[in-house]
C-alpha positions as a LaTeX table, in Angstrom:
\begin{tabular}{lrrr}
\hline
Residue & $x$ (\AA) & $y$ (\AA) & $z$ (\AA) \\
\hline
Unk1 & $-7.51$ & $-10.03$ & 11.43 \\
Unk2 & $-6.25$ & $-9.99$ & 7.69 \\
Unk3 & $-9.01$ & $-9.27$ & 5.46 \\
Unk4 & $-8.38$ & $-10.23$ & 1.37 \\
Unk5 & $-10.25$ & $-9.89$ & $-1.76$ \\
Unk6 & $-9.59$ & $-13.17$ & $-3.58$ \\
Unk7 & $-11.47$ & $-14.82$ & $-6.52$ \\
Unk8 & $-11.37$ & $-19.08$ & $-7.39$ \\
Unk9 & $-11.93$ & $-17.58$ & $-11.51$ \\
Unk10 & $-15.38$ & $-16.23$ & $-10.21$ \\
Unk11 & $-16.68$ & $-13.06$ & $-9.40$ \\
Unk12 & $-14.42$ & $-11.63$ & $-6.24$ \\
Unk13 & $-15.15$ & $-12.53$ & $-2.84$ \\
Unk14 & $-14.13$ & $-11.04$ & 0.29 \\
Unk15 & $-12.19$ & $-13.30$ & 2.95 \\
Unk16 & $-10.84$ & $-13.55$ & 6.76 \\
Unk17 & $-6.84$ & $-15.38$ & 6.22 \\
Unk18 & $-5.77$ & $-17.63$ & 9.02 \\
Unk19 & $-2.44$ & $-19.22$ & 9.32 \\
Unk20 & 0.71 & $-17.52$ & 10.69 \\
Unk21 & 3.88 & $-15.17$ & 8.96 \\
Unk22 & 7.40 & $-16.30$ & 9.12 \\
Unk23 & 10.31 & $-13.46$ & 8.77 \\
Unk24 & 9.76 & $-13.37$ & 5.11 \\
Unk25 & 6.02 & $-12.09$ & 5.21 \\
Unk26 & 5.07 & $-15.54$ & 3.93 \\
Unk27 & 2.32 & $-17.47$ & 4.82 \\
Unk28 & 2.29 & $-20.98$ & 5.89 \\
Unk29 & 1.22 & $-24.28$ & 3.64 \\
Unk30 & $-1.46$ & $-24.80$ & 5.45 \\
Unk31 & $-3.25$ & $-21.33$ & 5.71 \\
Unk32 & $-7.26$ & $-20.62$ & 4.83 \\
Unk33 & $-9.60$ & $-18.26$ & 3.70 \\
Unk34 & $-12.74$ & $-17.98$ & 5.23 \\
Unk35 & $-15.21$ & $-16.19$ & 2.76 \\
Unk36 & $-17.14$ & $-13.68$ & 4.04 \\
Unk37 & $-20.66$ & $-12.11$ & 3.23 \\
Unk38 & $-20.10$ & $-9.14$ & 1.07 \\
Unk39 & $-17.11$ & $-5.86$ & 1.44 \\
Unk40 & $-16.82$ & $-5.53$ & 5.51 \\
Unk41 & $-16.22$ & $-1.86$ & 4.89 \\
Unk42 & $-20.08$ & $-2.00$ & 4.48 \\
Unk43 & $-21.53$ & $-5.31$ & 5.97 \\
Unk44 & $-19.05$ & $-6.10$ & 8.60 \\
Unk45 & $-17.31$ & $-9.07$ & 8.83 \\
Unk46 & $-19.36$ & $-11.91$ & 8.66 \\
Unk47 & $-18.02$ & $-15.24$ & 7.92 \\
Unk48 & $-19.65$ & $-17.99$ & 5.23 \\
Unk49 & $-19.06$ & $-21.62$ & 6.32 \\
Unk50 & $-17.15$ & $-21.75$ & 2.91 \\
Unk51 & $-13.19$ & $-21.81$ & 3.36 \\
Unk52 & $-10.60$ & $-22.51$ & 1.04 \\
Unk53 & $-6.64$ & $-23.23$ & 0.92 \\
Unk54 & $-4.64$ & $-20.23$ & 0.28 \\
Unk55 & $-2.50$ & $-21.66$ & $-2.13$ \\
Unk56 & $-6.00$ & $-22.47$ & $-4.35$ \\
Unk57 & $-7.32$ & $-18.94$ & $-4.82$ \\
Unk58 & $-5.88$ & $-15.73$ & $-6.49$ \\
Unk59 & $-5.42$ & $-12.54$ & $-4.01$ \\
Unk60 & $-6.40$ & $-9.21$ & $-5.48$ \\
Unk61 & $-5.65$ & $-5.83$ & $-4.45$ \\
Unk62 & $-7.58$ & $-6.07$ & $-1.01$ \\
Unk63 & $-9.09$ & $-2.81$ & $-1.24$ \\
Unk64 & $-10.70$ & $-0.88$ & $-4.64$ \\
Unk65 & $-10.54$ & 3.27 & $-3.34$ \\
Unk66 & $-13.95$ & 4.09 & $-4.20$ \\
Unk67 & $-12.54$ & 7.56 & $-4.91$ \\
Unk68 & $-8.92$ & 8.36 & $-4.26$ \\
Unk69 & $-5.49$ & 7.62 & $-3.24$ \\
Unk70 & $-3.71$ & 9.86 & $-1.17$ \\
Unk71 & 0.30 & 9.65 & $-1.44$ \\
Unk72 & 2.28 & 11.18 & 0.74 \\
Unk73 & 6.13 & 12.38 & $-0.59$ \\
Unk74 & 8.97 & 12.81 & 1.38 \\
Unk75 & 8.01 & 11.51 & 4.94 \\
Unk76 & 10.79 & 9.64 & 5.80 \\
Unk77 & 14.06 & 11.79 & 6.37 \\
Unk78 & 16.87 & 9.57 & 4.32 \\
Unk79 & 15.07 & 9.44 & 1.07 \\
Unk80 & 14.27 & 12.92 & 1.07 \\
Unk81 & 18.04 & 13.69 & 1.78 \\
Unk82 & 18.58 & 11.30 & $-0.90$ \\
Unk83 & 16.77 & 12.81 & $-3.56$ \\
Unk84 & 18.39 & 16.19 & $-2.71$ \\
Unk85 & 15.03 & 17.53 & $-0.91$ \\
Unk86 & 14.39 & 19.49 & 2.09 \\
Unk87 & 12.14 & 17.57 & 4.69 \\
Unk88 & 8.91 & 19.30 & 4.84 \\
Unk89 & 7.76 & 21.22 & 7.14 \\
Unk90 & 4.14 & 20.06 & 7.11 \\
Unk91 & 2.63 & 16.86 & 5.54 \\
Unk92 & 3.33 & 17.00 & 1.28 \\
Unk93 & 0.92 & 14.70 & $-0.40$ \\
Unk94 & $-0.72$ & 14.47 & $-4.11$ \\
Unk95 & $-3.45$ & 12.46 & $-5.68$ \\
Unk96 & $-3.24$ & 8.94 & $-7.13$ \\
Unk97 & $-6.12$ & 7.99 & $-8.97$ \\
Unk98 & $-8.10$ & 4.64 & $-8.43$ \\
Unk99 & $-7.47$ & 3.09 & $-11.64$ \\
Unk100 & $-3.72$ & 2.97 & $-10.73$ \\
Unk101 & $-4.53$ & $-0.13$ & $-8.59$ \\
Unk102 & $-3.54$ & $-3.45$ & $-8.74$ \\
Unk103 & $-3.34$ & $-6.10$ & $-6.59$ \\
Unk104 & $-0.20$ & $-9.42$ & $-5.83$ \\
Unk105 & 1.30 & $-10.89$ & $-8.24$ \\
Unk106 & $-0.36$ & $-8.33$ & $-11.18$ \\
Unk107 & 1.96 & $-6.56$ & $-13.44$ \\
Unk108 & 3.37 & $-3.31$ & $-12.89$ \\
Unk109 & 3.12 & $-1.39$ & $-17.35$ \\
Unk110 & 6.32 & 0.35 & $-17.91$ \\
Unk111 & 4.61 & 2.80 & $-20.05$ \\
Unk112 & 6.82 & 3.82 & $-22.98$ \\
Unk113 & 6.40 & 7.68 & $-21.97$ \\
Unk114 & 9.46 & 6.95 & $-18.86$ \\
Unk115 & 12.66 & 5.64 & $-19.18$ \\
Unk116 & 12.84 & 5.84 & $-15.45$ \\
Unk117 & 10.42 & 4.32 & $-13.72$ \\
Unk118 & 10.98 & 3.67 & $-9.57$ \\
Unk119 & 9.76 & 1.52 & $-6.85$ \\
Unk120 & 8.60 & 3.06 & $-3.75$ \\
Unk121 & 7.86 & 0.23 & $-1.05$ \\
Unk122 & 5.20 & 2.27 & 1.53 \\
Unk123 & 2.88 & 1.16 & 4.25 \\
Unk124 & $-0.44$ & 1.93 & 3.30 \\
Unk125 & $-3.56$ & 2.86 & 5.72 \\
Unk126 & $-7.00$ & 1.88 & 4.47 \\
Unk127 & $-9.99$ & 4.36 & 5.62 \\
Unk128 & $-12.76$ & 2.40 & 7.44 \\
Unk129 & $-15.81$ & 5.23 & 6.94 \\
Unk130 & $-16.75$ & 8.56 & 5.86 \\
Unk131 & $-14.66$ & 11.30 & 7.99 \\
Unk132 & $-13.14$ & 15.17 & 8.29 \\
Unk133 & $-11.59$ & 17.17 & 10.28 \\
Unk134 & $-10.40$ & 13.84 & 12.46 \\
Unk135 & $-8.37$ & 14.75 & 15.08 \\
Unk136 & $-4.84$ & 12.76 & 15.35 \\
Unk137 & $-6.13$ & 11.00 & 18.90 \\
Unk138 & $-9.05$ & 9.69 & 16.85 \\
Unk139 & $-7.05$ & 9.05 & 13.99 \\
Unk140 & $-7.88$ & 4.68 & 14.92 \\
Unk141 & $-11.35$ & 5.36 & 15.13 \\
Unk142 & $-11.41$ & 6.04 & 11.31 \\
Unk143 & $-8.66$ & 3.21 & 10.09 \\
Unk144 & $-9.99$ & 0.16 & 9.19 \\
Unk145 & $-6.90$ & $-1.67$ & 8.45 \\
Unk146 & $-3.22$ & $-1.62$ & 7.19 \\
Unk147 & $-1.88$ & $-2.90$ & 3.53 \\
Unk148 & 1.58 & $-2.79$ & 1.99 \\
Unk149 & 1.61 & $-0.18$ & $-1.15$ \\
Unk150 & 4.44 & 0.38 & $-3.71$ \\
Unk151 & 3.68 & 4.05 & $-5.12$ \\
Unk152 & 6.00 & 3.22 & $-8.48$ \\
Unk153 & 6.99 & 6.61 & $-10.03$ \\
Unk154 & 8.23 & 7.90 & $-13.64$ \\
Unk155 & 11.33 & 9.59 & $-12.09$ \\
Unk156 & 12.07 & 11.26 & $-15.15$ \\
Unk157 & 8.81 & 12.58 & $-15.56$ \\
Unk158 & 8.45 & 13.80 & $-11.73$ \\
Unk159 & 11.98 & 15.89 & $-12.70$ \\
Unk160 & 10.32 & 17.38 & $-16.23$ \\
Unk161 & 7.54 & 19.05 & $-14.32$ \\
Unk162 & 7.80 & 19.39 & $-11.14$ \\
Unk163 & 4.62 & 18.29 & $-9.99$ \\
Unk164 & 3.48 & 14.21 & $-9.07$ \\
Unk165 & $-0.11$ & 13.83 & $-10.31$ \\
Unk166 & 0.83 & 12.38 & $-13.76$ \\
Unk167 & 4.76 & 10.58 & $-13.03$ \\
Unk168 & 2.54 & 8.88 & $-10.40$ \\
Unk169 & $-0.93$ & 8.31 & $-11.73$ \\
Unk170 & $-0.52$ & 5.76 & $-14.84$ \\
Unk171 & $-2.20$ & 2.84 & $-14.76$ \\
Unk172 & $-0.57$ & $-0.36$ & $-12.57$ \\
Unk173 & 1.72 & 2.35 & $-10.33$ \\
Unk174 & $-0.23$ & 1.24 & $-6.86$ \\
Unk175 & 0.30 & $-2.21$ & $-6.13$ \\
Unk176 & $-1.40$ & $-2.65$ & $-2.95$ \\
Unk177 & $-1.92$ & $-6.41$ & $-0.56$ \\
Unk178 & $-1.58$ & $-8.74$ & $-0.18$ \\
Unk179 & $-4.57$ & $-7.89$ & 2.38 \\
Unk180 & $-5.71$ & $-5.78$ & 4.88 \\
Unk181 & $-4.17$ & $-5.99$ & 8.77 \\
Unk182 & $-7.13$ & $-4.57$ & 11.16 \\
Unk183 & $-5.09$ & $-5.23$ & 14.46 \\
Unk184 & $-2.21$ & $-3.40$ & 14.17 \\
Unk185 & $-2.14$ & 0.17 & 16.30 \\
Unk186 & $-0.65$ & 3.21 & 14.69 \\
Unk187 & 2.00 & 3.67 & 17.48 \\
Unk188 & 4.03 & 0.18 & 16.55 \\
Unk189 & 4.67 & 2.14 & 12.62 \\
Unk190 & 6.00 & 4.92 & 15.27 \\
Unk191 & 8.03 & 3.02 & 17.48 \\
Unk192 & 9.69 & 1.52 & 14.15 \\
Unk193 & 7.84 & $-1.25$ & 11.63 \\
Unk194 & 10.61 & $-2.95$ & 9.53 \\
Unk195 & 10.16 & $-2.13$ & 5.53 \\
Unk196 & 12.64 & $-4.15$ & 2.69 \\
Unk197 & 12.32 & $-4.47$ & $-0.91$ \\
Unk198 & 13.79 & $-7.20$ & $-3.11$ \\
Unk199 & 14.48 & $-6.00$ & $-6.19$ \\
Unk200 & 15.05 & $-9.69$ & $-8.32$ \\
Unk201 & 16.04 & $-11.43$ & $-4.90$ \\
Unk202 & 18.53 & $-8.30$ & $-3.81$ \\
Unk203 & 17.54 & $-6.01$ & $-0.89$ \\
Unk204 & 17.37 & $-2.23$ & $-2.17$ \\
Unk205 & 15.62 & $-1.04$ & 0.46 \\
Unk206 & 15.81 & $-1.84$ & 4.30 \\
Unk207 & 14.50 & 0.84 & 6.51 \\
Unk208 & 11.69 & 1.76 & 9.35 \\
Unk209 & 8.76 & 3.69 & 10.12 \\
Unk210 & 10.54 & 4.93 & 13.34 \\
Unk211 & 12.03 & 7.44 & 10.17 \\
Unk212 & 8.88 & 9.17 & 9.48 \\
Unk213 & 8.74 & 12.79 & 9.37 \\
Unk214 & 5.09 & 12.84 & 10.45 \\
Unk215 & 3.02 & 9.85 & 12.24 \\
Unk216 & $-0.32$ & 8.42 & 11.13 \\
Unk217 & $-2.64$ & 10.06 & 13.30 \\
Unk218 & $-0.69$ & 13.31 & 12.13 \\
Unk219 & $-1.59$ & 12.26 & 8.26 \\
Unk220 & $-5.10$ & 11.22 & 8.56 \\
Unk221 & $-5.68$ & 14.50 & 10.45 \\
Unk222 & $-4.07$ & 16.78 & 7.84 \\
Unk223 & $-5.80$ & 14.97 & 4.87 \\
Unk224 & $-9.34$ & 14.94 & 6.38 \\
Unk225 & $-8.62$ & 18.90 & 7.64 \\
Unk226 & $-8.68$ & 19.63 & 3.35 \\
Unk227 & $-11.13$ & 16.50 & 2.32 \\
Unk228 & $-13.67$ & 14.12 & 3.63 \\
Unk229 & $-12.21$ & 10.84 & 3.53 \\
Unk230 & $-14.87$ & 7.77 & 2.25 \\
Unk231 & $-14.23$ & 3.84 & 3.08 \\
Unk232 & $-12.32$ & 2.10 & 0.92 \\
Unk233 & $-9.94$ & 5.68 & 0.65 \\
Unk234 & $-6.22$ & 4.51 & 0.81 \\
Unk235 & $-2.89$ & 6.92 & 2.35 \\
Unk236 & 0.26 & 5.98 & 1.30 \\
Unk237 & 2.07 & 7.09 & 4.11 \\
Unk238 & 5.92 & 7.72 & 2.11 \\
Unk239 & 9.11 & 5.24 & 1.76 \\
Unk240 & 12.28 & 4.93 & 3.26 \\
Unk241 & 15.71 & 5.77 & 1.25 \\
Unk242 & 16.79 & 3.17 & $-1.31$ \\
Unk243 & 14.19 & 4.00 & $-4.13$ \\
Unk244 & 15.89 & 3.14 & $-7.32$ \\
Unk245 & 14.87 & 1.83 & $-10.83$ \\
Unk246 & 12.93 & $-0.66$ & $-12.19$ \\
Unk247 & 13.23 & $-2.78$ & $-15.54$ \\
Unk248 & 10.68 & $-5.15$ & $-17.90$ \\
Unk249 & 11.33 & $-8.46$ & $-16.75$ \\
Unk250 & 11.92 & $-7.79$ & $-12.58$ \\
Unk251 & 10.21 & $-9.10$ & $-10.07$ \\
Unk252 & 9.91 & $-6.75$ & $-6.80$ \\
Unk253 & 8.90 & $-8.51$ & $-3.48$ \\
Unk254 & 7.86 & $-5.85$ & $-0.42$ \\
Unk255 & 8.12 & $-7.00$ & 3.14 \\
Unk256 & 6.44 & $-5.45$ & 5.64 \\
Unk257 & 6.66 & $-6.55$ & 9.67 \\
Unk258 & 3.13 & $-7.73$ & 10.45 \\
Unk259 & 1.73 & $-6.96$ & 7.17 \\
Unk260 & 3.24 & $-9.61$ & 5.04 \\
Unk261 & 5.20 & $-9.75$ & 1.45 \\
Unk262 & 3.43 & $-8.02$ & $-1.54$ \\
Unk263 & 5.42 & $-9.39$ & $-4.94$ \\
Unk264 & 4.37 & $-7.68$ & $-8.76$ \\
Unk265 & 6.85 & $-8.21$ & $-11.81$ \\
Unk266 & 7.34 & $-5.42$ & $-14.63$ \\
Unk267 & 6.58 & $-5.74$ & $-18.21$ \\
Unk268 & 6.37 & $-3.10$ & $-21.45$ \\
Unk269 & 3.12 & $-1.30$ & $-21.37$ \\
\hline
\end{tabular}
């Protein structure tokens, strides 16, 4: 089921998407959105009789973190050997804060504090209700769904000081959508879920989650062993190599197998 936030210029609404994918993450002409009766984080999913084209509505981010974003660095092997880092030896992950989110088609602020800012194309896991201590096996139990994330970074900054929270907390550096994916099982990002970026219509990055250092189960457990995890709480679960830099004007395009194509452009804070 692919769950969306969308508005038609309104308030937002929450939505079930039918229609099916091609390669390119992209939906066919003729695909719906079923509106549904309040955030099914809290209500459940239950469907309106009102339904709409696709192509007549505006996506949001599909998911507003009532409290945090958890990103996790260096989980897949090749970009950490690319950046000149050591793969870790247990799960490395920082903060994000909520107000860094936007959703398709938004624009990601090149703040004037970087002259380096990167794209970082990620699968992202959406938590589906309050948790700790979750064991990997139950890791599903507590996932509501699956989004494509791009955890954009000030490089430059990141080098200065050594430590994440700011080089990846401005405003605008979480795209996330272009909805949520509540069917997929953890074990297909294992087995190897195709990633690419389009950087202005040119891949930059074309990798799998068969290359990450630790699984999803493994994340959700290690996060919920420090913090309780609330609905609505998004991990970015890391990137493959091929990070590289953005500029005003681009237009980045994420595809994701299964979880379809999230596109942002980039303009001057």
């Amino acid at each position: 089921m692919r769950i969306a936030r969308f508005t038609t210029g309104e308030e937002p609404q929450y939505g079930v998407i039918t229609g099916d994918l091609d390669e390119y993450g992209q939906l066919d002409e003729d695909a719906t959105i079923v509106a549904l009766a309040g955030d099914p984080l809290y209500v459940g999913v239950r469907p309106l009789e009102t339904e709409h084209k696709l192509s007549e509505v505006r996506l949001l981010a599909p998911v507003l973190p009532r409290s945090k974003v958890v990103g996790v660095a260096r989980n897949y092997r090749d970009h950490a050997a690319e950046l000149g880092n050591e793969v870790p030896t247990e799960p490395l992950w920082f903060l994000k804060p909520n107000t860094s989110v936007i959703g398709p088609n938004d624009a990601i602020a090149y703040p004037s504090a970087s002259e380096n800012v990167h794209y970082e194309a990620e699968v992202a896991v959406v938590i589906g209700r309050i948790c700790r201590d979750v064991p990997a096996a139950q890791a599903t139990d507590v996932i509501h769904g699956y989004t494509i994330a791009n955890d954009v970074t000030a490089r430059d900054l990141q080098k200065a000081v050594g430590h994440f929270s700011r080089a990846k907390g401005f405003d605008t550096f979480c795209p996330l959508g272009p909805w949520i994916e509540t069917d997929l099982d953890p074990q297909a990002f294992a087995d190897g879920v195709r990633i690419q970026t389009y950087r202005n219509g040119d891949v930059v990055q074309d990798g799998t989650t068969a290359d990450m250092v630790f699984d999803i189960p493994t994340l959700v457990e290690h996060v919920s062993s420090t913090m309780t995890l609330l609905p609505g709480d998004v991990i970015l679960t890391g990137t493959p190599a091929g990070v590289g830099p953005l500029e005003v004007g681009d237009e980045l395009e994420i595809v994701v197998d299964g979880l379809g194509s999230l596109t942002n452009t980039v303009k001057a804070r």
